[in-house]
């Protein structure tokens, strides 16, 4: 009892005490000086210099903090009580402005009243929309600033050098302003900072090396320089900074560097070097950095083996070694990393047996990517672990013989890659129950599957967006996925039938049914069943009948490939509704029509292939709106076209006049992306050169081709052809062309192949053609040419087969001597000597043929953008917590 009473009294005492304290503090706070009138009016002017616009901030819970700042009303006089404002308790001066995500929209000029708040120590204006203002140099007047955050606020222009005067800064964040750059170099920007702890300059164009002086900033905890176009070598000393926790220099492709010897006093928690040119080995000493939880070196040049010491990183959550050149085996000790969520080794040269079941002991695992190595997986027949978080599993080219049993018990899988294995037989029935609600991508291409066990009418996975069954041995009827499907690839199988359920797939972007045995008429729904459909690939099946006429306005189709079927009748005029079409291939059918000039206003059309059909008639004068001005490749060979070559068109084929000089190969392709994935469809083509069919799985964007061969064209070759300077291949063979070879063809300096054989051309071969330094294939056989064969440059490499069948031609390589004709050998031009070594255009025909002919994946290349830029940020923010 006593005890109870005592307790009660004590509680009462506490209550009174706290009441007293509350009264005391509130009276004290009323003693605090009110804010200064000049600062108050400066704040009000600051507010008035912007429009409040909700969409000026990206943060979902953004609200206009300045809305409560009012000249009149309850809290009008004490600006220190305003939202986002903080004053010094003794002096009443405004020392902190926290207005991030405050929906401010408008420009900041140098006369902005903000710069009158000279006592400011903290300024945070992140995530507003300053409408591409420059950062006013007056910011340098706020000399007491220790914290300055102007990130993601649409500032542009040069970072004023006055920022470097803020020598008290401990945190500087200018990241996410894409149009911001430093003209004066990075070194002088940071040279005055001695107490800096955080430096975040993501997405700013720095275009310079990282200054060594950063390694003197012993307080530095965070260095974030993603996507800054950094150059030169990363100063290794920075790794050794004792307080550094977050080091992120990803997406700087020109940044080279190596990992140092790490010490156990390192504080590093996050190390992200993704997509840089870091190289060398991953040092064993990395196992000493016990604080490290995120290590991402994807898309670098690391080599050597994976140090087993990594299993000492007991905090590790995220380890990404994808797309390097790592060799050796994956240490089994990884399974000791009990916090691990994501582990990537895809795209290396790793080999050996991997005890997969050990990984299944890591309960926290959600992402495991091992694709594209030389690994063999070892897994027990009945392993039945369910990993509660497991959503991404990539086991492409892992020597799998069957569907691994552990899949049976996974119910959260979203992404499954098992392409390029040796899986035979049927897709087992149990798979239909795996992750029904969660699967978004199932990639089973390049196996030996023959079908689905107890084939369901419609595949069960209700959220599936990507299904790759390509290059298997599927027979019978086409498996139909759920309407959620966006990318469906079944090319290179033996499928014979297709149910009209396909017409329900209204979300499709890409449908690739090429190289199957599909037969019969194409369902009329093709052409309008999905308004998203961008690529429709039906090449090499047995479709016959007419092409459906249902191509609707507003169509998204960019690529239509109906080639190598038995389509008859006319090209439907409604195809002109596909206004964004870039690629139309109807070659190798039985289409009986005149030239489809009505496609000529499709300004994006780059590739038009009508070859090997029954097209006929003269090619008409187009009229100004139907010029095919964007064409790169036109192939109308092996038809019955007649009349003159269409010079009117040549006048307007502007894309072919452009010489595509590109250092790196750019392929014609369509890109797609969804949440967490991206994919692309490459344009492909079959072209005939030297009578050899070349199949191009990928077409270089600069590649320009005219193939009018094997028709009944007559008349002369127009001079205008010589203006199509971008051409790589010109084939006019097997027609009834007459007249001279125009000397202007010597202007087609990028030509790699020219075939004028089997015509009735006469006169001499113009010596101008010897200027064609890239010409590898040349054929004028079976014409009525005469005179001496020109010499020099490429002409010295052609065989007599290039010239035979012209009784009037003489000189080497033909046996017939030129009696009356004299010629002097032109000295080899300096250009020619250069060619084999340094010329940027050293891209000979043979190289092209080999490069395209083998080794490239046909059709869609799907890549999971496992690590989006957003995720970088995510890790950073959450890593800090
Ligand atoms: C708000 O910003 C959005 C996007 O910048 C703009 O479209 C809209 O017109 C703005 N509204 C006002 C009232 O300024
Ligand atoms: C931005 O403001 C929100 C509140 O509006 C706050 O929770 C958050 O921490 C701030 N972020 C930064 C980086 O200052
Ligand atoms: C933003 O800039 C644009 C173009 O400079 C201008 O038209 C617009 O009025 C500006 N908006 C504000 C709120 O200052
Ligand atoms: C500040 O300068 C801008 C442009 O230089 C001008 O349009 C604006 O009127 C000025 N504002 C004040 C308050 O002087
Ligand atoms: C460093 O700061 C001092 C004054 O704080 C200033 O005079 C000097 O110009 C600054 N250096 C640079 C490179 O901005
Ligand atoms: C892990 O760390 C311990 C002690 O620090 C060390 O003895 C061991 O060799 C390390 N393991 C590996 C695989 O390096
Ligand atoms: C998992 O497999 C083990 C033997 O491998 C068995 O003892 C256990 O009952 C199985 N668990 C479930 C849930 O099937
Ligand atoms: C093409 O169609 C026309 C009639 O439209 C017909 O006369 C002609 O024989 C057909 N040509 C071929 C090759 O089928
Ligand atoms: C070309 O198109 C424009 C508008 O689309 C039209 O006004 C014009 O008459 C057309 N010209 C020809 C020759 O068809
Ligand atoms: C071809 O080039 C020569 C100069 O080399 C020029 O005089 C001629 O006009 C050009 N012809 C064409 C059709 O562009």
Coordinates of C-alpha atoms in Angstrom, one line a residue, residues 456-670:
X456 CA -2.5 -24.5 -71.7
X457 CA -4.7 -22.4 -74.0
X458 CA -3.1 -19.3 -72.6
X459 CA 0.1 -19.2 -70.5
X460 CA -0.7 -18.4 -66.9
X461 CA 1.7 -15.6 -65.8
X462 CA -0.6 -12.7 -65.5
X463 CA 1.9 -9.9 -65.4
X464 CA 4.4 -11.2 -67.9
X465 CA 5.8 -8.5 -70.1
X466 CA 8.7 -10.3 -71.8
X467 CA 8.7 -13.8 -73.1
X468 CA 11.6 -15.1 -75.1
X469 CA 11.2 -18.6 -76.5
X470 CA 13.4 -18.0 -79.6
X471 CA 15.7 -20.5 -81.1
X472 CA 14.2 -23.6 -79.7
X473 CA 12.4 -26.5 -81.4
X474 CA 8.8 -25.5 -80.4
X475 CA 6.3 -27.3 -82.6
X476 CA 2.5 -27.2 -83.1
X477 CA 0.6 -24.2 -82.0
X478 CA 2.0 -20.8 -80.9
X479 CA 1.9 -20.5 -77.1
X480 CA -0.2 -17.4 -76.2
X481 CA 0.8 -15.3 -73.2
X482 CA -1.5 -13.1 -71.2
X483 CA -2.5 -9.7 -72.6
X484 CA 0.2 -8.0 -70.4
X485 CA 2.8 -9.2 -72.8
X486 CA 4.9 -6.4 -74.4
X487 CA 7.8 -8.3 -76.0
X488 CA 7.2 -11.7 -77.4
X489 CA 9.9 -13.5 -79.3
X490 CA 9.3 -16.9 -80.7
X491 CA 11.5 -16.7 -83.8
X492 CA 13.5 -19.7 -85.0
X493 CA 11.2 -22.5 -84.0
X494 CA 9.0 -25.0 -85.9
X495 CA 5.6 -23.5 -85.0
X496 CA 2.9 -24.3 -87.5
X497 CA -0.3 -22.7 -86.2
X498 CA -1.4 -19.6 -84.6
X499 CA -4.7 -19.1 -82.8
X500 CA -6.7 -16.0 -83.2
X501 CA -6.2 -15.4 -79.4
X502 CA -3.1 -13.6 -80.6
X503 CA -5.4 -10.7 -81.4
X504 CA -6.0 -10.2 -77.7
X505 CA -2.4 -9.2 -77.0
X506 CA -3.2 -5.5 -77.0
X507 CA -0.1 -4.4 -75.1
X508 CA 2.5 -5.8 -77.6
X509 CA 5.4 -3.7 -78.6
X510 CA 7.4 -6.4 -80.4
X511 CA 6.2 -9.6 -81.9
X512 CA 8.8 -11.7 -83.6
X513 CA 7.5 -14.9 -85.2
X514 CA 10.2 -15.1 -87.9
X515 CA 11.7 -18.3 -89.1
X516 CA 8.8 -20.7 -88.2
X517 CA 6.5 -22.8 -90.2
X518 CA 3.4 -20.7 -89.8
X519 CA 1.0 -21.1 -92.7
X520 CA -2.3 -19.8 -94.1
X521 CA -3.7 -16.3 -94.2
X522 CA -2.5 -13.8 -91.8
X523 CA -5.3 -12.9 -89.4
X524 CA -6.9 -9.6 -90.3
X525 CA -6.3 -8.3 -86.8
X526 CA -2.6 -7.9 -87.7
X527 CA -2.1 -4.2 -88.3
X528 CA -4.4 -3.0 -85.6
X529 CA -4.6 -5.3 -82.6
X530 CA -2.1 -3.4 -80.5
X531 CA -1.7 0.3 -80.8
X532 CA 1.7 0.0 -79.2
X533 CA 3.0 -2.5 -81.7
X534 CA 6.3 -1.2 -83.0
X535 CA 8.0 -4.2 -84.5
X536 CA 6.2 -6.9 -86.4
X537 CA 8.5 -9.6 -87.7
X538 CA 7.1 -12.5 -89.7
X539 CA 10.0 -13.2 -91.9
X540 CA 10.5 -16.7 -93.4
X541 CA 7.2 -18.5 -92.7
X542 CA 4.6 -19.9 -95.1
X543 CA 2.0 -17.2 -94.9
X544 CA 0.0 -16.7 -98.1
X545 CA -2.9 -14.8 -99.4
X546 CA -3.1 -11.1 -99.3
X547 CA -1.6 -8.8 -96.7
X548 CA -4.3 -7.6 -94.3
X549 CA -5.6 -4.1 -95.0
X550 CA -6.1 -3.1 -91.4
X551 CA -3.2 -0.8 -90.9
X552 CA -4.7 2.0 -88.9
X553 CA -3.9 5.6 -88.4
X554 CA -2.0 6.4 -85.3
X555 CA -0.1 3.1 -85.7
X556 CA 3.1 2.8 -83.7
X557 CA 4.7 0.4 -86.2
X558 CA 8.3 1.3 -86.9
X559 CA 9.3 -2.0 -88.4
X560 CA 7.4 -4.4 -90.5
X561 CA 9.1 -7.5 -91.9
X562 CA 6.9 -9.8 -94.0
X563 CA 9.7 -11.1 -96.1
X564 CA 10.2 -14.7 -97.3
X565 CA 6.6 -15.7 -97.3
X566 CA 4.1 -16.2 -100.1
X567 CA 2.0 -13.1 -99.8
X568 CA 0.2 -12.3 -103.0
X569 CA -1.8 -9.4 -104.4
X570 CA -1.1 -5.7 -103.7
X571 CA 0.6 -3.9 -100.9
X572 CA -2.3 -2.5 -99.0
X573 CA -2.5 1.3 -99.4
X574 CA -3.4 1.6 -95.8
X575 CA 0.2 0.9 -94.9
X576 CA 0.7 4.6 -95.6
X577 CA -1.1 5.1 -92.2
X578 CA 2.0 3.8 -90.5
X579 CA 3.5 7.3 -90.3
X580 CA 6.4 6.4 -88.1
X581 CA 7.5 3.4 -90.2
X582 CA 11.3 3.2 -90.5
X583 CA 11.7 -0.3 -91.9
X584 CA 9.5 -2.1 -94.4
X585 CA 10.7 -5.4 -95.8
X586 CA 8.4 -7.4 -98.0
X587 CA 11.1 -9.1 -100.1
X588 CA 10.7 -12.6 -101.4
X589 CA 7.0 -12.8 -101.7
X590 CA 4.6 -12.9 -104.7
X591 CA 3.4 -9.3 -104.5
X592 CA 2.0 -8.1 -107.8
X593 CA 1.9 -4.3 -107.7
X594 CA 3.3 -1.1 -109.0
X595 CA 6.0 0.9 -107.2
X596 CA 4.5 2.1 -103.8
X597 CA 5.2 5.8 -104.4
X598 CA 2.5 6.5 -101.8
X599 CA 4.9 5.4 -99.1
X600 CA 7.1 8.3 -100.1
X601 CA 5.8 10.7 -97.5
X602 CA 6.8 8.5 -94.6
X603 CA 9.6 10.8 -93.7
X604 CA 11.2 8.3 -91.2
X605 CA 11.3 5.4 -93.7
X606 CA 15.0 4.3 -93.8
X607 CA 14.8 0.8 -95.2
X608 CA 12.5 -0.3 -98.1
X609 CA 12.9 -3.7 -99.5
X610 CA 10.6 -5.0 -102.2
X611 CA 13.1 -7.4 -103.8
X612 CA 12.1 -10.7 -105.4
X613 CA 8.4 -10.0 -106.0
X614 CA 6.2 -9.3 -109.0
X615 CA 6.4 -5.5 -108.8
X616 CA 6.2 -4.0 -112.2
X617 CA 5.8 -0.9 -114.3
X618 CA 7.7 2.3 -114.5
X619 CA 8.7 4.2 -111.4
X620 CA 6.6 7.3 -111.6
X621 CA 7.6 10.9 -111.0
X622 CA 6.9 11.2 -107.3
X623 CA 5.5 14.7 -106.8
X624 CA 7.0 16.8 -104.1
X625 CA 5.2 15.2 -101.2
X626 CA 6.4 11.6 -101.9
X627 CA 10.1 11.8 -102.1
X628 CA 11.4 9.1 -99.7
X629 CA 13.8 11.7 -98.4
X630 CA 15.0 9.6 -95.4
X631 CA 15.9 6.4 -97.3
X632 CA 19.1 4.7 -96.4
X633 CA 18.5 1.4 -98.1
X634 CA 16.3 0.6 -101.1
X635 CA 16.2 -2.8 -102.6
X636 CA 13.8 -3.4 -105.5
X637 CA 15.8 -6.1 -107.2
X638 CA 14.4 -9.1 -109.0
X639 CA 11.1 -7.6 -110.0
X640 CA 9.7 -6.5 -113.3
X641 CA 10.2 -2.8 -113.0
X642 CA 10.7 -1.1 -116.4
X643 CA 11.3 2.3 -117.9
X644 CA 14.0 4.8 -116.9
X645 CA 15.8 4.9 -113.6
X646 CA 14.0 7.4 -111.4
X647 CA 16.3 10.4 -111.5
X648 CA 13.6 12.5 -109.9
X649 CA 13.9 10.5 -106.7
X650 CA 17.7 10.6 -106.7
X651 CA 17.3 14.4 -106.5
X652 CA 15.4 14.1 -103.2
X653 CA 17.2 11.2 -101.5
X654 CA 18.8 13.5 -99.1
X655 CA 19.8 10.9 -96.5
X656 CA 21.8 9.2 -99.1
X657 CA 23.7 12.3 -99.9
X658 CA 25.0 12.5 -96.3
X659 CA 28.3 10.9 -95.6
X660 CA 27.9 9.2 -92.3
X661 CA 31.2 9.6 -90.7
X662 CA 30.9 8.0 -87.3
X663 CA 33.8 6.8 -85.2
X664 CA 31.7 4.2 -83.5
X665 CA 29.2 1.8 -85.0
X666 CA 25.7 2.9 -84.6
X667 CA 23.1 0.3 -85.6
X668 CA 19.7 0.9 -86.8
X669 CA 17.5 -0.3 -84.0
X670 CA 14.4 0.4 -82.1

